[in-house]
């Protein structure tokens, strides 16, 4: 009987121990009861409820604490959903195209945290009537084209942009590259052109996609942007031209190899060629230089002309100066080459190739063309109207290239302004000779 009682007691003790072990594996239930679930995130959105007369470029601002935006739904007066996406930094939702004028929209934003707690806010706002004044814009990168490695992406304006409007415009200029090569937008002092480049030249084979979402964007005063522009293009191989006034020779480098030397004649002392780093902007098999109304008027048709400046400096065929090419400067500021060499250059170069000219009497006016490479990286980024990302602030090494090729930006500050004021939308017939 005693043994039987001991066996029953042992079984009871074992069974009593099992729940204690299980409880030890699942944690203390008293602790679970005392732990509070995280609160829903805090969310603030803009525009404010019933905001009126907003630009059609308006974005839905999202400020979230303790979570992140999970969904944004914007609908037009008919209830149709408006296409758009969050910015990469999460600060706002941006429509894929400008909203319509004088319309009422509703935006509903939902934010969630990791625990699945959500909060939703809604706002209704209306856009302004069609503006009476539009600023004409221009994007230099076009889809389905191949450009040189020195191409700066540029947006030009038909009137100067005041400084207090530049940051808002710059936020609407979007660039992506594959492979990634981050860069910075910087404004010319005139406010008529903003350029984008990376610290180094583009890698050959890079795909560059640009959106200048400027339709309805305030441009200063009572003017607003004219339209959205976009393009996706490829970057070709490395071609650099170096022109030395001391030798009157052009050196052509292709993929870092010197492939040709070409005798040239540049601007005579009364109309000198600019020294500096410029980029080929246009290529014309035939064009007319018409300087009627200038102190030295002439009208001449030239073949195989490649524009370097808005002021009218080109590389072009000049059969009339072949005897001087390689020996003397006789042009009105252009770089003269023979018919044969001009045709060869047209078949070798691309828009976006770098041209470095040195040793002439004057320096290139910053903004007189695509002059983003004519200053150092440190100097270039000073033109940004927005904070420069931390990883792009330090001075970067000059772009690589052969020892005697135009490898990188010029040293020092901007060159003196000695040429005519730059214009972002010149006629292709303006020019020198």
Coordinates of C-alpha atoms in Angstrom, one line a residue:
X1 CA 0.0 0.0 0.0
X2 CA 2.9 2.4 0.9
X3 CA 4.6 1.6 -2.5
X4 CA 1.4 2.3 -4.3
X5 CA 0.9 5.7 -2.7
X6 CA 4.5 6.6 -3.5
X7 CA 4.0 5.7 -7.2
X8 CA 0.8 7.8 -7.5
X9 CA 2.6 10.8 -5.8
X10 CA 5.5 10.5 -8.3
X11 CA 3.2 10.6 -11.3
X12 CA 1.4 13.6 -9.9
X13 CA 4.7 15.4 -9.4
X14 CA 5.8 14.7 -13.0
X15 CA 2.5 15.9 -14.4
X16 CA 2.7 19.0 -12.3
X17 CA 6.2 19.8 -13.7
X18 CA 5.2 19.6 -17.4
X19 CA 3.2 22.9 -17.5
X20 CA 6.0 24.7 -15.7
X21 CA 8.4 23.6 -18.5
X22 CA 6.0 24.6 -21.2
X23 CA 5.4 28.0 -19.5
X24 CA 9.2 28.5 -19.5
X25 CA 9.3 28.1 -23.3
X26 CA 6.6 30.6 -24.1
X27 CA 7.6 33.4 -21.8
X28 CA 6.0 35.0 -18.8
X29 CA 2.3 35.7 -19.5
X30 CA 2.4 38.5 -17.0
X31 CA 5.1 40.3 -19.1
X32 CA 3.0 39.9 -22.3
X33 CA 0.0 41.4 -20.7
X34 CA 2.0 44.4 -19.5
X35 CA 3.7 45.1 -23.0
X36 CA 1.8 47.8 -25.0
X37 CA 1.4 47.6 -28.7
X38 CA 3.0 50.5 -30.6
X39 CA 0.7 53.4 -31.5
X40 CA -0.3 54.1 -35.1
X41 CA 2.2 56.4 -37.0
X42 CA 1.7 60.1 -37.0
X43 CA 0.9 61.6 -40.4
X44 CA 0.7 65.1 -41.7
X45 CA -0.1 65.9 -45.4
X46 CA -0.2 68.9 -47.7
X47 CA -1.9 70.8 -49.3
X48 CA -4.2 71.9 -46.5
X49 CA -7.9 71.1 -46.8
X50 CA -9.7 73.4 -49.2
X51 CA -6.5 75.0 -50.6
X52 CA -7.3 76.9 -53.7
X53 CA -5.5 78.3 -56.8
X54 CA -2.5 75.9 -56.5
X55 CA -0.1 75.4 -59.4
X56 CA -0.8 72.3 -61.5
X57 CA 2.6 71.0 -60.5
X58 CA 1.4 70.6 -56.8
X59 CA 2.7 67.5 -55.0
X60 CA 1.1 65.7 -52.0
X61 CA 3.5 66.3 -49.1
X62 CA 3.8 63.5 -46.6
X63 CA 5.5 63.8 -43.2
X64 CA 5.4 60.5 -41.3
X65 CA 6.7 59.7 -37.8
X66 CA 6.8 56.1 -36.6
X67 CA 6.0 54.5 -39.9
X68 CA 6.1 55.0 -43.7
X69 CA 3.6 55.9 -46.5
X70 CA 1.8 52.7 -47.6
X71 CA -0.6 54.2 -50.2
X72 CA -1.5 57.5 -51.9
X73 CA -4.7 57.8 -53.9
X74 CA -5.4 61.0 -55.8
X75 CA -8.6 61.4 -57.7
X76 CA -9.9 64.0 -60.2
X77 CA -13.4 65.5 -60.1
X78 CA -14.8 62.4 -61.9
X79 CA -13.3 60.0 -59.3
X80 CA -10.6 58.8 -61.8
X81 CA -7.3 57.9 -60.1
X82 CA -4.4 60.1 -61.0
X83 CA -1.1 58.3 -61.9
X84 CA 2.0 59.2 -59.8
X85 CA 4.6 57.9 -57.4
X86 CA 6.4 58.7 -54.2
X87 CA 9.7 60.5 -54.5
X88 CA 12.7 58.4 -53.5
X89 CA 13.2 60.4 -50.3
X90 CA 9.6 59.8 -49.2
X91 CA 8.8 63.5 -48.8
X92 CA 6.0 63.8 -51.3
X93 CA 3.9 62.1 -54.0
X94 CA 4.5 63.4 -57.5
X95 CA 1.9 63.1 -60.3
X96 CA 3.2 61.5 -63.5
X97 CA 2.1 64.6 -65.4
X98 CA 0.8 68.1 -64.5
X99 CA -2.7 68.2 -63.1
X100 CA -5.5 70.0 -65.0
X101 CA -6.1 73.7 -64.5
X102 CA -9.1 74.9 -62.5
X103 CA -10.0 71.4 -61.2
X104 CA -10.7 70.0 -57.7
X105 CA -8.8 66.9 -56.5
X106 CA -8.9 64.7 -53.5
X107 CA -5.9 63.0 -52.0
X108 CA -6.0 60.2 -49.5
X109 CA -2.8 59.1 -47.8
X110 CA -2.3 56.0 -45.6
X111 CA 0.8 55.4 -43.5
X112 CA 1.6 52.1 -41.6
X113 CA 4.2 50.9 -39.1
X114 CA 5.8 47.5 -38.7
X115 CA 3.1 46.3 -36.4
X116 CA 0.5 46.9 -39.1
X117 CA -1.1 49.9 -37.3
X118 CA -2.3 52.4 -39.9
X119 CA -3.5 56.0 -40.1
X120 CA -5.2 57.7 -43.1
X121 CA -5.6 61.4 -43.9
X122 CA -7.6 63.0 -46.7
X123 CA -7.4 66.5 -48.2
X124 CA -9.3 68.3 -51.0
X125 CA -7.7 71.1 -53.1
X126 CA -8.2 73.0 -56.3
X127 CA -5.8 74.1 -59.0
X128 CA -5.3 77.6 -60.5
X129 CA -6.7 78.8 -63.8
X130 CA -4.5 78.7 -66.9
X131 CA -1.6 81.1 -66.4
X132 CA -1.3 84.1 -68.7
X133 CA 2.5 83.8 -68.9
X134 CA 4.6 80.7 -69.7
X135 CA 8.3 80.3 -69.6
X136 CA 9.6 78.3 -72.6
X137 CA 11.9 75.5 -71.6
X138 CA 14.3 73.3 -73.6
X139 CA 15.8 69.9 -72.8
X140 CA 19.0 69.0 -74.7
X141 CA 18.7 65.2 -74.4
X142 CA 16.4 63.5 -76.9
X143 CA 15.2 59.9 -76.8
X144 CA 16.8 57.2 -79.0
X145 CA 20.0 59.1 -79.5
X146 CA 23.6 58.3 -78.7
X147 CA 25.7 61.1 -77.2
X148 CA 29.3 61.7 -76.2
X149 CA 30.7 61.0 -72.7
X150 CA 30.9 64.7 -71.9
X151 CA 27.3 65.5 -72.5
X152 CA 25.9 67.6 -69.6
X153 CA 22.1 67.3 -69.4
X154 CA 20.9 70.9 -69.8
X155 CA 17.6 72.6 -69.4
X156 CA 17.4 76.1 -70.9
X157 CA 14.9 78.9 -70.3
X158 CA 13.8 81.7 -72.6
X159 CA 14.0 84.2 -69.7
X160 CA 16.2 84.3 -66.6
X161 CA 15.0 82.4 -63.6
X162 CA 15.2 84.4 -60.3
X163 CA 17.3 82.8 -57.6
X164 CA 14.3 82.3 -55.3
X165 CA 12.5 80.1 -57.9
X166 CA 15.5 77.9 -58.7
X167 CA 15.2 75.4 -55.9
X168 CA 11.6 74.6 -56.7
X169 CA 12.5 74.1 -60.4
X170 CA 15.5 72.0 -59.6
X171 CA 13.4 69.6 -57.5
X172 CA 11.4 68.9 -60.6
X173 CA 14.5 67.8 -62.7
X174 CA 14.9 64.1 -62.4
X175 CA 17.8 62.0 -63.7
X176 CA 18.5 58.3 -63.5
X177 CA 21.4 56.4 -65.0
X178 CA 22.2 52.7 -65.6
X179 CA 24.8 52.0 -64.3
X180 CA 24.3 54.5 -61.5
X181 CA 26.4 57.6 -61.8
X182 CA 24.9 60.3 -59.4
X183 CA 25.5 63.9 -60.2
X184 CA 24.3 67.4 -59.4
X185 CA 22.3 70.2 -61.1
X186 CA 24.0 73.6 -61.2
X187 CA 22.8 77.0 -62.5
X188 CA 24.7 79.4 -64.7
X189 CA 24.9 82.9 -63.2
X190 CA 22.5 84.2 -65.8
X191 CA 19.8 81.9 -64.6
X192 CA 18.9 80.9 -68.2
X193 CA 20.5 77.4 -68.1
X194 CA 20.8 74.7 -65.5
X195 CA 23.2 71.7 -66.2
X196 CA 23.6 68.2 -64.7
X197 CA 26.8 66.2 -64.7
X198 CA 28.6 63.7 -62.5
X199 CA 32.1 64.2 -61.1
X200 CA 33.5 62.2 -64.0
X201 CA 32.5 61.7 -67.6
X202 CA 29.7 59.2 -68.3
X203 CA 30.8 55.6 -68.7
X204 CA 30.5 54.4 -72.3
X205 CA 27.3 52.4 -72.7
X206 CA 25.4 54.2 -69.9
X207 CA 21.7 54.8 -70.3
X208 CA 20.6 58.2 -69.1
X209 CA 16.9 58.9 -68.5
X210 CA 15.7 62.5 -67.8
X211 CA 12.4 64.0 -66.8
X212 CA 12.0 67.8 -66.7
X213 CA 8.6 68.0 -65.0
X214 CA 8.2 71.7 -65.5
X215 CA 4.6 72.0 -66.7
X216 CA 2.9 74.5 -64.3
X217 CA 6.0 74.9 -62.1
X218 CA 6.4 78.5 -60.8
X219 CA 9.2 80.2 -62.7
X220 CA 9.3 83.4 -60.7
X221 CA 7.1 86.4 -61.0
X222 CA 3.8 85.5 -62.6
X223 CA 5.3 82.9 -65.1
X224 CA 4.9 79.1 -65.0
X225 CA 6.7 76.3 -66.9
X226 CA 5.4 75.5 -70.4
X227 CA 5.4 71.7 -70.5
X228 CA 7.0 68.4 -69.2
X229 CA 9.9 67.1 -71.2
X230 CA 11.6 63.7 -71.0
X231 CA 14.2 61.6 -72.8
X232 CA 16.1 58.3 -72.6
X233 CA 19.4 58.1 -74.5
X234 CA 22.7 56.1 -74.6
X235 CA 26.3 57.2 -74.2
X236 CA 28.7 56.2 -76.8
X237 CA 32.5 55.7 -76.8
X238 CA 35.1 58.3 -75.6
X239 CA 36.0 60.9 -78.2
X240 CA 38.0 64.0 -77.2
X241 CA 39.3 66.8 -79.4
X242 CA 42.2 69.0 -78.3
X243 CA 43.1 72.1 -80.3
X244 CA 46.4 73.9 -79.5
X245 CA 46.9 77.5 -80.8
X246 CA 50.6 77.2 -80.3
X247 CA 50.9 74.4 -82.9
X248 CA 47.7 75.1 -84.9
X249 CA 46.9 71.4 -84.7
X250 CA 43.8 69.5 -83.5
X251 CA 44.5 66.1 -81.8
X252 CA 41.7 63.6 -82.0
X253 CA 41.5 60.9 -79.3
X254 CA 39.2 57.9 -79.7
X255 CA 39.0 55.5 -76.7
X256 CA 42.0 57.2 -75.2
X257 CA 44.1 56.6 -78.4
X258 CA 45.4 59.5 -80.6
X259 CA 44.0 58.6 -84.0
X260 CA 44.5 61.8 -86.1
X261 CA 46.2 65.2 -86.2
X262 CA 44.4 67.9 -88.2
X263 CA 45.9 71.3 -89.1
X264 CA 43.6 74.2 -88.2
X265 CA 43.2 78.0 -88.5
X266 CA 41.4 79.7 -85.7
X267 CA 40.2 83.3 -85.0
X268 CA 42.5 86.1 -86.0
X269 CA 43.5 88.6 -83.2
X270 CA 40.5 90.9 -83.8
X271 CA 38.0 88.0 -83.5
X272 CA 39.9 85.4 -81.4
X273 CA 38.7 81.9 -80.7
X274 CA 37.8 81.1 -77.0
X275 CA 40.0 78.9 -74.9
X276 CA 38.3 76.5 -72.6
X277 CA 36.5 73.2 -72.3
X278 CA 33.3 73.1 -74.4
X279 CA 31.0 70.4 -75.8
X280 CA 29.8 69.8 -79.3
X281 CA 26.1 71.0 -79.3
X282 CA 25.0 70.7 -82.9
X283 CA 26.1 69.1 -86.1
X284 CA 25.1 70.4 -89.5
X285 CA 26.0 69.0 -92.9
X286 CA 25.3 72.4 -94.3
X287 CA 24.4 75.8 -92.6
X288 CA 24.5 79.5 -93.3
X289 CA 26.5 82.0 -91.2
X290 CA 24.7 85.3 -91.4
X291 CA 26.2 88.2 -89.5
X292 CA 24.3 90.9 -91.2
X293 CA 24.1 94.0 -88.9
X294 CA 27.4 93.3 -87.2
X295 CA 30.5 95.4 -87.6
X296 CA 31.9 92.7 -90.0
X297 CA 28.8 91.6 -92.0
X298 CA 28.9 88.5 -94.2
X299 CA 26.7 85.7 -95.4
X300 CA 28.4 82.3 -96.2
X301 CA 27.3 78.7 -96.5
X302 CA 29.5 76.2 -94.8
X303 CA 29.7 72.4 -94.8
X304 CA 30.1 70.0 -91.9
X305 CA 29.7 72.5 -89.1
X306 CA 29.8 71.6 -85.4
X307 CA 28.6 74.2 -82.9
X308 CA 30.7 74.8 -79.8
X309 CA 29.2 78.0 -78.3
X310 CA 26.0 79.9 -78.4
X311 CA 28.1 82.9 -79.5
X312 CA 28.7 81.3 -82.8
X313 CA 32.0 79.4 -82.6
X314 CA 32.0 76.2 -84.8
X315 CA 34.4 73.7 -86.2
X316 CA 33.7 73.6 -89.9
X317 CA 35.0 73.1 -93.4
X318 CA 36.8 76.2 -94.8
X319 CA 38.4 75.5 -98.2
X320 CA 39.2 79.2 -98.5
X321 CA 41.7 79.0 -95.6
X322 CA 43.4 75.6 -96.3
X323 CA 46.7 77.5 -97.1
X324 CA 46.7 79.0 -93.6
X325 CA 45.6 75.9 -91.7
X326 CA 48.4 74.7 -89.5
X327 CA 50.2 78.1 -89.8
X328 CA 48.1 81.2 -89.2
X329 CA 44.8 82.2 -87.7
X330 CA 42.5 84.0 -90.2
X331 CA 38.9 83.1 -89.1
X332 CA 36.2 85.1 -87.3
X333 CA 36.4 82.9 -84.3
X334 CA 35.7 79.5 -85.7
X335 CA 38.1 76.6 -86.1
X336 CA 38.7 76.1 -89.8
X337 CA 39.6 72.7 -91.3
X338 CA 39.8 71.3 -94.8
X339 CA 36.7 69.8 -96.5
X340 CA 38.2 66.3 -96.2
X341 CA 39.0 66.7 -92.5
X342 CA 35.6 68.3 -91.7
X343 CA 33.8 65.3 -93.3
X344 CA 36.0 62.9 -91.3
X345 CA 35.2 64.7 -88.1
X346 CA 31.5 64.7 -88.8
X347 CA 31.7 60.9 -89.1
X348 CA 33.8 60.5 -86.0
X349 CA 32.2 62.8 -83.4
X350 CA 28.9 63.0 -81.6
X351 CA 27.0 65.7 -79.9
X352 CA 28.3 65.6 -76.3
X353 CA 32.0 65.1 -77.2
X354 CA 34.5 67.3 -75.3
X355 CA 36.5 69.9 -77.2
X356 CA 39.4 71.6 -75.4
X357 CA 41.0 74.7 -76.9
X358 CA 44.0 76.3 -75.4
X359 CA 46.4 79.1 -75.9
X360 CA 44.2 81.7 -77.5
X361 CA 43.8 85.4 -76.5
X362 CA 40.4 85.0 -74.6
X363 CA 38.8 82.5 -72.3
X364 CA 35.4 80.9 -72.7
X365 CA 32.5 82.7 -71.1
X366 CA 30.8 80.4 -68.6
X367 CA 27.3 79.7 -69.9
X368 CA 28.3 80.4 -73.5
X369 CA 27.4 76.8 -74.6
X370 CA 27.4 73.6 -72.5
X371 CA 30.2 74.7 -70.2
X372 CA 29.7 72.4 -67.3
X373 CA 33.2 70.9 -67.7
X374 CA 34.9 74.3 -68.0
X375 CA 35.1 74.6 -64.1
X376 CA 36.3 72.2 -61.4
X377 CA 33.8 70.0 -59.6
X378 CA 34.0 72.0 -56.5
X379 CA 33.2 75.2 -58.4
X380 CA 30.4 73.5 -60.4
X381 CA 28.4 72.3 -57.4
X382 CA 28.3 75.8 -56.0
X383 CA 25.7 76.5 -58.6
X384 CA 23.2 74.1 -57.1
X385 CA 20.1 75.7 -55.6
X386 CA 19.6 72.6 -53.4
X387 CA 21.9 71.0 -50.8
X388 CA 24.6 68.9 -52.4
X389 CA 24.4 65.2 -51.3
X390 CA 27.2 64.4 -48.8
X391 CA 28.8 61.8 -51.1
X392 CA 29.2 64.4 -53.8
X393 CA 30.5 67.3 -51.8
X394 CA 34.3 66.3 -51.7
X395 CA 36.5 67.3 -54.5
X396 CA 36.7 64.5 -57.1
X397 CA 39.6 63.5 -59.2
X398 CA 39.7 64.9 -62.7
X399 CA 38.1 62.6 -65.3
X400 CA 40.6 60.2 -66.8
X401 CA 42.1 60.3 -70.2
X402 CA 45.4 60.1 -72.0
X403 CA 48.2 62.3 -70.5
X404 CA 48.0 64.8 -73.3
X405 CA 44.2 64.6 -73.9
X406 CA 41.5 66.8 -72.4
X407 CA 41.1 64.7 -69.3
X408 CA 39.0 66.9 -67.0
X409 CA 37.7 70.3 -66.0
X410 CA 39.8 73.4 -66.0
X411 CA 41.4 74.4 -62.8
X412 CA 40.4 77.5 -60.8
X413 CA 37.3 79.6 -60.9
X414 CA 35.1 80.7 -63.8
X415 CA 36.8 82.4 -66.7
X416 CA 36.3 86.1 -67.4
X417 CA 33.3 87.1 -69.4
X418 CA 34.8 88.4 -72.7
X419 CA 32.4 87.0 -75.3
X420 CA 28.8 88.1 -76.1
X421 CA 26.1 87.2 -73.6
X422 CA 25.0 83.6 -74.0
X423 CA 21.6 82.7 -75.3
X424 CA 20.1 79.2 -74.8
X425 CA 18.0 79.2 -77.9
X426 CA 20.1 80.6 -80.8
X427 CA 19.4 80.3 -84.5
X428 CA 21.5 77.6 -86.1
X429 CA 22.4 80.1 -88.8
X430 CA 24.1 82.5 -86.4
X431 CA 27.8 82.0 -86.2
X432 CA 31.3 82.9 -87.2
X433 CA 33.6 81.9 -90.1

